[in-house]
XYZ file of C-alpha atoms in Angstrom:
464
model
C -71.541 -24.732 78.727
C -73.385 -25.207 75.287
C -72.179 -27.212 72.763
C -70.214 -24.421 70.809
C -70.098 -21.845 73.349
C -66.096 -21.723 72.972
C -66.545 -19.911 69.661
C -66.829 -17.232 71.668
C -64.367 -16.129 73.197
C -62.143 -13.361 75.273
C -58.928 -12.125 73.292
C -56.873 -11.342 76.101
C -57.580 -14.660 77.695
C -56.879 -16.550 74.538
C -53.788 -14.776 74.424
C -52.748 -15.181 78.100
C -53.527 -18.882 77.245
C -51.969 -19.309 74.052
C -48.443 -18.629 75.711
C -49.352 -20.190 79.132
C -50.392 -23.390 77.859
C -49.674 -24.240 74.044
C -46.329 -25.572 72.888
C -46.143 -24.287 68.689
C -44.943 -26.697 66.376
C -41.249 -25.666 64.688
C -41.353 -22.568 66.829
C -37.995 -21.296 69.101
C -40.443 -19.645 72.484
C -38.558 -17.615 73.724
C -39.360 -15.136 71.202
C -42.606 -15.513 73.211
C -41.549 -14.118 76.200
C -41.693 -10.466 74.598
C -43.960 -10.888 71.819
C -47.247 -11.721 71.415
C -47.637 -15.335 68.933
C -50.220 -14.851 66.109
C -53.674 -16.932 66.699
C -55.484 -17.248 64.003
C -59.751 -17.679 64.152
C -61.225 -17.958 60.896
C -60.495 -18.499 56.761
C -62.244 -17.705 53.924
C -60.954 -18.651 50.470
C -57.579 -17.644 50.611
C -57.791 -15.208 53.129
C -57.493 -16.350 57.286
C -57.894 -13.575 60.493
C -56.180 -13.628 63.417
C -57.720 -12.514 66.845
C -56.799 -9.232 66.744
C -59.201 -8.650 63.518
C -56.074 -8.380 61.042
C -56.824 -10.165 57.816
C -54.177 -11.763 55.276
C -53.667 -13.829 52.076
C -52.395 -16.684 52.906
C -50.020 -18.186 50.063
C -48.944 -21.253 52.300
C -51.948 -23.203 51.909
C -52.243 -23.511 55.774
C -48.190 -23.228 56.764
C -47.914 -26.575 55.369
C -49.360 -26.561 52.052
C -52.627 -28.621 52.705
C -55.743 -26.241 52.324
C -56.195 -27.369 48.594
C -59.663 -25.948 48.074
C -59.561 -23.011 50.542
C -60.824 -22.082 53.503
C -64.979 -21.840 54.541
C -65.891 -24.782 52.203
C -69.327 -25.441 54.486
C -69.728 -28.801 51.905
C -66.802 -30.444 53.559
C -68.248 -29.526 57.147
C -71.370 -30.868 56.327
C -70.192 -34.642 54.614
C -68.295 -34.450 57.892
C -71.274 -34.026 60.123
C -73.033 -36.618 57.897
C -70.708 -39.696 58.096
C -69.938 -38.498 62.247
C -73.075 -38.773 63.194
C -74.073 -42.046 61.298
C -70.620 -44.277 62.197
C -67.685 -42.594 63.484
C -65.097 -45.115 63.518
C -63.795 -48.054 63.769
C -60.761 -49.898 63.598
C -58.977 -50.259 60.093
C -59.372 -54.222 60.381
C -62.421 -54.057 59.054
C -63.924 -52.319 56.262
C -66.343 -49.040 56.164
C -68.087 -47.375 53.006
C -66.354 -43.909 53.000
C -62.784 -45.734 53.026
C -64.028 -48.248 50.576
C -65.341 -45.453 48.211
C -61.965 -42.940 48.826
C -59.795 -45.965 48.013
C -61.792 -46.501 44.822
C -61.677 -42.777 44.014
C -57.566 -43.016 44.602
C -57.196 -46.040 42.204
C -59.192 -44.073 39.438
C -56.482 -41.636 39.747
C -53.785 -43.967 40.023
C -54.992 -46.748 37.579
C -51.676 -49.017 38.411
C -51.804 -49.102 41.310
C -53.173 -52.312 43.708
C -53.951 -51.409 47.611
C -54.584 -48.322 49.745
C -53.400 -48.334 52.892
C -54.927 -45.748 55.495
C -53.383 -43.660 58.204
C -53.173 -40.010 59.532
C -50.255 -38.400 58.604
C -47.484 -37.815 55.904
C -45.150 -39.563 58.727
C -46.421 -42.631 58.666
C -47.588 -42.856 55.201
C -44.101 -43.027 54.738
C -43.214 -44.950 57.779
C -45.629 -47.766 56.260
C -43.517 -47.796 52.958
C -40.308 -48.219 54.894
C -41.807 -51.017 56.872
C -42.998 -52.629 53.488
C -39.709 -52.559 52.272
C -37.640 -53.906 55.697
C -40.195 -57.029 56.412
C -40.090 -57.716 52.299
C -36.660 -58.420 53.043
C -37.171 -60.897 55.703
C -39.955 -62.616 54.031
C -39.741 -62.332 50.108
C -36.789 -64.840 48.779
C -35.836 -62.878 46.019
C -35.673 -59.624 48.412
C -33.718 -60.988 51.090
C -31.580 -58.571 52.377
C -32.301 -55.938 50.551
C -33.528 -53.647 53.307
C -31.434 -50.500 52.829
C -33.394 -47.250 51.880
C -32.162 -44.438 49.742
C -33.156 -40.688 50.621
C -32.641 -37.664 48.216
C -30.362 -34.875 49.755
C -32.871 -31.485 50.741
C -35.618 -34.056 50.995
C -38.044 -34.192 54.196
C -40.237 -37.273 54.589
C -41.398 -36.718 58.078
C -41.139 -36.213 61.459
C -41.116 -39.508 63.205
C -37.766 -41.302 63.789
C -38.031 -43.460 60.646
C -39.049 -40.738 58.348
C -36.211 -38.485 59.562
C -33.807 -41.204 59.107
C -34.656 -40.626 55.389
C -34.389 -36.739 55.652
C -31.721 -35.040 53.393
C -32.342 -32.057 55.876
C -29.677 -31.363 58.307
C -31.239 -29.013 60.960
C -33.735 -31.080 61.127
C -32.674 -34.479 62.144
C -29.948 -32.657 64.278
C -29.782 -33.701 68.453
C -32.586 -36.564 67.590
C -29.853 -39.204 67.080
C -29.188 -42.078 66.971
C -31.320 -42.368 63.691
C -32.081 -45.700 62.416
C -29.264 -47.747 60.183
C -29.950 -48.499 56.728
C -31.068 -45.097 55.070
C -28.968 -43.895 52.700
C -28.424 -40.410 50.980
C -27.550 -39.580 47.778
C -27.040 -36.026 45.983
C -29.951 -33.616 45.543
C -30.329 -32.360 41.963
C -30.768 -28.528 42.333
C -29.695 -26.564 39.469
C -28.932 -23.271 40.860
C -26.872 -25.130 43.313
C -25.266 -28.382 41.487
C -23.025 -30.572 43.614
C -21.585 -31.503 40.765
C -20.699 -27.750 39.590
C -22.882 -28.518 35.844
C -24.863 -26.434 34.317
C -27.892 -27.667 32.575
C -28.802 -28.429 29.701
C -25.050 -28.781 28.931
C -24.827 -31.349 31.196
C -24.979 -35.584 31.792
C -27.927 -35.256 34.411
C -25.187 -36.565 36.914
C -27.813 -35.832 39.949
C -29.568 -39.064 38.411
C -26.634 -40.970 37.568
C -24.925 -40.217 40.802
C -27.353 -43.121 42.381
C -25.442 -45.823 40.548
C -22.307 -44.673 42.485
C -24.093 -44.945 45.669
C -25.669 -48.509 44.914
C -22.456 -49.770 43.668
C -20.619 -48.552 47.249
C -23.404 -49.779 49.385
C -24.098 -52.948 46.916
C -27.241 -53.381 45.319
C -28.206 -56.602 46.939
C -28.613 -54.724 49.894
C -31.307 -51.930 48.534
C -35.170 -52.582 48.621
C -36.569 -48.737 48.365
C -35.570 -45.182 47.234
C -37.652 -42.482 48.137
C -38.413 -39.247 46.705
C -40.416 -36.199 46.321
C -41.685 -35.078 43.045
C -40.346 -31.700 43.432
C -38.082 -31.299 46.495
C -40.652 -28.951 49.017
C -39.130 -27.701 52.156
C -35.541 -28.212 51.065
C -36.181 -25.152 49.098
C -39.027 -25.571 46.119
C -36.679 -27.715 43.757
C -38.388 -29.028 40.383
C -36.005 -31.765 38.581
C -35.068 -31.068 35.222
C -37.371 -33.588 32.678
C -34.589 -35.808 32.199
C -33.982 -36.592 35.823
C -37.167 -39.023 37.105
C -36.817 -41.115 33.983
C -33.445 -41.982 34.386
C -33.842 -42.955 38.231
C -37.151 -44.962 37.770
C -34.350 -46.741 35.271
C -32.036 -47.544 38.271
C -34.573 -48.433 39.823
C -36.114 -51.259 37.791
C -32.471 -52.778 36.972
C -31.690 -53.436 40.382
C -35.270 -54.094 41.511
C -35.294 -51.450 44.135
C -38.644 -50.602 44.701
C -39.644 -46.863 43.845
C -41.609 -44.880 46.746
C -42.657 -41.503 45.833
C -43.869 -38.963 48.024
C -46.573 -37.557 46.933
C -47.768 -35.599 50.523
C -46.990 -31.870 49.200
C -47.165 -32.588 45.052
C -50.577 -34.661 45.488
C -54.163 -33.646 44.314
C -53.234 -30.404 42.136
C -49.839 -29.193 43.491
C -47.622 -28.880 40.615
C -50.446 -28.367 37.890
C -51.672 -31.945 37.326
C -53.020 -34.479 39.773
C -49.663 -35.905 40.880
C -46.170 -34.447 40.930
C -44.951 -37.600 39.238
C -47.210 -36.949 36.198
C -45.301 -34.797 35.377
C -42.398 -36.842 34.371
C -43.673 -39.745 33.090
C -42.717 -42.089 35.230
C -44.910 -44.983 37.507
C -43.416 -45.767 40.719
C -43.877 -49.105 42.996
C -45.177 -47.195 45.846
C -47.201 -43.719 46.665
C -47.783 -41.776 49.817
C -49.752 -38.904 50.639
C -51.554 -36.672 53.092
C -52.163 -32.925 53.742
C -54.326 -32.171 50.312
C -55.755 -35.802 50.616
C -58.524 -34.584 52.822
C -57.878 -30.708 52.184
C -56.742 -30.730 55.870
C -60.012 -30.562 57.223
C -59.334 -33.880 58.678
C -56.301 -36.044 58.970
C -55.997 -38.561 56.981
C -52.708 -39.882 54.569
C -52.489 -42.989 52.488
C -49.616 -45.923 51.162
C -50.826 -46.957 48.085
C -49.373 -49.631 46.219
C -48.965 -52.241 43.147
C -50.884 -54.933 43.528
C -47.190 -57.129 43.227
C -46.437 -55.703 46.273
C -49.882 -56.127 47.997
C -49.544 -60.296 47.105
C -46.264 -60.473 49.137
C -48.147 -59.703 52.240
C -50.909 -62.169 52.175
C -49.873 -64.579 55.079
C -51.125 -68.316 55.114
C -52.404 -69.191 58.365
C -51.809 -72.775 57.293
C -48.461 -72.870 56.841
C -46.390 -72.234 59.923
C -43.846 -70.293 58.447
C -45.679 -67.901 56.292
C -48.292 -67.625 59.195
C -47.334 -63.993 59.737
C -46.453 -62.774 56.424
C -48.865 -60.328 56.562
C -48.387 -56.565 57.297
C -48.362 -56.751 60.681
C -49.447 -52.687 61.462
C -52.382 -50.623 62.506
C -53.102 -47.081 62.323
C -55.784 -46.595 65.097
C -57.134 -43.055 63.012
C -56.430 -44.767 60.016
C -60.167 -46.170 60.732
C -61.816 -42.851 61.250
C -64.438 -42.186 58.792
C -64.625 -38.563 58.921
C -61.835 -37.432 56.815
C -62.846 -40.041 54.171
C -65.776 -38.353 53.952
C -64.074 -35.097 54.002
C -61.266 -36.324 51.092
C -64.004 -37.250 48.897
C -65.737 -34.202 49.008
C -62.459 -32.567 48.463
C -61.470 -34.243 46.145
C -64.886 -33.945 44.113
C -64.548 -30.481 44.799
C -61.479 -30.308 42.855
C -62.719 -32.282 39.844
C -65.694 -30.165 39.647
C -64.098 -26.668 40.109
C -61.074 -27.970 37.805
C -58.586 -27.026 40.511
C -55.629 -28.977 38.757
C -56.302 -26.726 35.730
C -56.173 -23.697 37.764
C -53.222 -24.664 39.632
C -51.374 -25.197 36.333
C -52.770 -22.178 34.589
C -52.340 -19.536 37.693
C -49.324 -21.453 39.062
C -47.838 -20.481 35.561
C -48.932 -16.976 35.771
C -47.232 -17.115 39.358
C -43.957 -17.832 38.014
C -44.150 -15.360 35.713
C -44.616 -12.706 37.548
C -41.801 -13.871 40.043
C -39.744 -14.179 37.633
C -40.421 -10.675 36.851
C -38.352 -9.966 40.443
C -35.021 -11.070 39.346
C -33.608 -7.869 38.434
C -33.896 -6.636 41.959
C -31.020 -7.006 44.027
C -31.577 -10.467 46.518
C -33.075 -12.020 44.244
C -31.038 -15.171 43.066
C -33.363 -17.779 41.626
C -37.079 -18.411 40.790
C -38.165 -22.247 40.592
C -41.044 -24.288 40.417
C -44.238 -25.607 39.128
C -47.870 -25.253 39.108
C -48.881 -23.530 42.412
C -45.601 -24.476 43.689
C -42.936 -21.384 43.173
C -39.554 -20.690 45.158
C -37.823 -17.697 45.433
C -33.938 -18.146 46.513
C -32.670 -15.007 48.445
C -28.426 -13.927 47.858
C -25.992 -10.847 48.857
C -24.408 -11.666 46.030
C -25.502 -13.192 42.593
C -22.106 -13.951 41.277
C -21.173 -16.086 44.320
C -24.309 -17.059 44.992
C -23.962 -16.438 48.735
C -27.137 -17.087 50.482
C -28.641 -13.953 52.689
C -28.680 -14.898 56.451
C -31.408 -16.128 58.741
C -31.606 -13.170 59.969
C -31.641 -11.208 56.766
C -34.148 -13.652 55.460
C -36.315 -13.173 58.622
C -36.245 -9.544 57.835
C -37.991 -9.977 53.991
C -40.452 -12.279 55.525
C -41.034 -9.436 58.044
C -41.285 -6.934 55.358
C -44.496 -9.400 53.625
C -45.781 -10.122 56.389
C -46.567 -6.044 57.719
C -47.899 -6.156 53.560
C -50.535 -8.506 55.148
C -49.161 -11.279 52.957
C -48.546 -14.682 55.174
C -45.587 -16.707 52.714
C -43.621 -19.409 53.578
C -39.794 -20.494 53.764
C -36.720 -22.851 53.933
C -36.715 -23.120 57.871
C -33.720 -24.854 60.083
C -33.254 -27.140 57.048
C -29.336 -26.731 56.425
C -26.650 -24.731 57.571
C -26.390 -21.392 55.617
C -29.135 -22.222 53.227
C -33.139 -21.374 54.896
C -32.983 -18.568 52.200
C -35.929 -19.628 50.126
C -39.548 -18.153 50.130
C -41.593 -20.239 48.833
C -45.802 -19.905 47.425
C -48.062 -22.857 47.188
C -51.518 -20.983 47.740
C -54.695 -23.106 47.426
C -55.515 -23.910 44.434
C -58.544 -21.514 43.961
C -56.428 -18.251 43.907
C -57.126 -16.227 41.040
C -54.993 -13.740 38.976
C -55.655 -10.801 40.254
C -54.833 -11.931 43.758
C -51.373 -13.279 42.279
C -51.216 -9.777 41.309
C -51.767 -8.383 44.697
C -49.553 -10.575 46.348
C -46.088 -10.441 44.122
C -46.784 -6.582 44.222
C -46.461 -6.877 47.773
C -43.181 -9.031 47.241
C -41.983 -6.714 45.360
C -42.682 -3.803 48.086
C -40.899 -6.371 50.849
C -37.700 -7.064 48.504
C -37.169 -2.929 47.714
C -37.302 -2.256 51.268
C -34.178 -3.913 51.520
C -32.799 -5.969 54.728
């Protein structure tokens, strides 16, 4: 067999293996047993093919947001090749140059910040920031005991026991119990839907002051992190109002609970500037990331950090005590030098294109047009920012009432036969996986905006 003869290949044995052998992420099979599962062979710009030659615009980014600069970019492939070829790993104990440089190209970018951190995933980006905050408790006096962490209701931080612990997503941590102790929710701060039954701006932003309550029941001696996402992703595209990230980065600092913000969906162009959190203002303790970090042509996520934070973990192998007050974790891909080489061409890709001003200029075309949807019947809400747009499916708009899972599956049914691949809220919460959502890489142009909300349009009318 040559070295790339499996880039050819026989459909009907693909497909005979594809439901023999592979086990889909998120996926329910036994839909498998009488249809056929979609595999997909090749992207270009915004566009991917499956195996049976159909083409489609793919407004997810990759199903997970993470294709920030498109498909087919051969540049990428190439740095790749490069760095492979020339050292291919090893071990995150000791240094190499692509690392080195990507960690200096993420500290331009985040001028406050102290330390990067590598690893391979959003999961344990965010599993590193828990573990910062648990052994600062053991090992910082004036953090002892403060290893509680606070999670946003709607949230999702990951996948991993840890990260789900701090998921505000129902469905999702469901049968995977016991989670770990310690993790602590407080209420999301969706305006369509307000827990607190407000309307905005005629309101006291209680979504923000409703973490007091929580860290005066749980006491805030007790609370080292709270963790967020710029704009609330999977728990159904939810923007906070401008008011809301100041106030908490307030809490925050008066009861020195350190802030962790995850940046794995909103980072490198998202929301229509480099970070989600730029657009509020605000400058939290801790940052994680993945998916657009390398473009998802390679794995790779990051923990970055202050520089205070970094100094708590130094050790001193002379003094028996402090001998191993160092960050006692590895990442073994977290030492892989490909998808360095692959973020930095990414990421040099979107400086030089001017992706983020794209993504802020399109993204608000985007919403526009969506917007232009809300006098058909379904439609309830439109939300976002940037490349980054929701739309919130209801029987009823007085009420509110969400359409079903099975309704919803029906509209996404209706796009996808428009050859449009979009994503949505899926078994997040009970009653509420009734938002599609748009995050296309950040290259798409106008006129395919155009294209794609007419076919939205087309999927809505046909009704469910």
């Amino acid at each position: 067999m040559g070295k790339t003869d499996w880039l050819e290949y026989d459909v009907e044995e693909i497909v005979k293996g594809d439901k023999d052998c592979l086990w889909h992420h998120m996926k329910p099979h036994s839909v498998f047993e009488s249809q056929e599962q979609m595999v997909i062979v090749a992207g270009d710009g915004i566009e991917v093919t499956d195996i049976r030659g159909r083409t489609f615009i793919d407004v997810t980014s990759g199903g997970v947001w993470s294709i920030m600069v498109g498909y087919g970019r051969e540049s990428i492939a190439k740095a790749v090749y490069d760095q492979l070829v020339k050292m291919p790993y090893f071990a995150g104990t000791y240094g190499n140059i692509p690392a080195i440089k990507f960690a200096q190209k993420l500290l331009e970018k985040l001028p406050s910040m102290g330390k990067v951190y590598f690893s391979n995933s959003g999961s344990e980006a965010n599993e590193k920031a828990f573990k910062l905050v648990r052994q600062a408790s053991r090992i910082v006096p004036e953090r002892a005991g403060k290893y509680k962490i606070l999670f946003r209701d709607r949230d999702y931080h990951g996948t991993t026991l840890g990260a789900m612990s701090a998921s505000g997503q129902i469905q999702r941590k469901r049968d995977y119990g016991p989670l770990l102790e310690g993790f602590i929710e407080f209420p999301h701060c969706c305006c369509y839907r307000c827990p607190f039954a407000k309307v905005y701006p005629g309101c006291n932003i209680e979504c923000a002051h409703a973490i007091e309550d929580v860290i005066t029941r749980e006491g805030a001696d007790t609370i080292g992190g709270l963790i967020v996402e710029p704009v609330t992703a999977g728990g159904g595209i939810i923007p906070p109002v401008k008011e809301y990230f100041p106030i908490v980065e307030a809490i925050c600092k008066k009861h020195a609970i350190w802030l962790i913000m995850d940046e794995v969906v909103c980072g490198f162009g998202r929301t229509g500037r480099f970070w989600g959190h730029e657009q509020y203002g605000v400058d939290p303790d801790i940052v994680t990331m993945a998916k657009g970090l390398a473009s998802s042509y390679e794995p790779l996520s990051a923990t970055v950090v202050k520089q205070y934070i970094y100094d708590h973990f130094l050790g001193d192998a002379t003094d028996e005590e402090k001998r191993l007050n160092y960050f006692r974790d590895i990442s073994t891909y977290g030492g892989c030098t490909g998808p360095m080489a692959a973020a930095l061409e990414s990421t040099r890709i979107i400086e030089d294109e001017n992706l983020v001003e794209n993504s802020k200029i399109v993204g608000a075309y985007l919403f526009e047009k969506l917007c232009e949807l809300k006098g058909l019947p379904l439609v309830g809400d439109v939300r976002g920012v940037g490349l980054f747009v929701g739309i919130e499916f209801v029987r009823d708009k007085t009420t509110k009432e969400p359409v079903s899972d099975a309704e919803m599956a029906t509209i996404m049914g209706n796009l996808f036969a428009e050859g449009v691949i979009a994503g949505r809220t899926n078994s997040s919460f009970d009653g509420l996986n009734n938002v599609m959502n748009f995050a296309p890489s950040l290259i798409i142009t106008k006129e395919q905006v155009d294209h794609v909300v007419a076919a939205v349009r087309r999927s809505i009318e046909k009704g469910i």
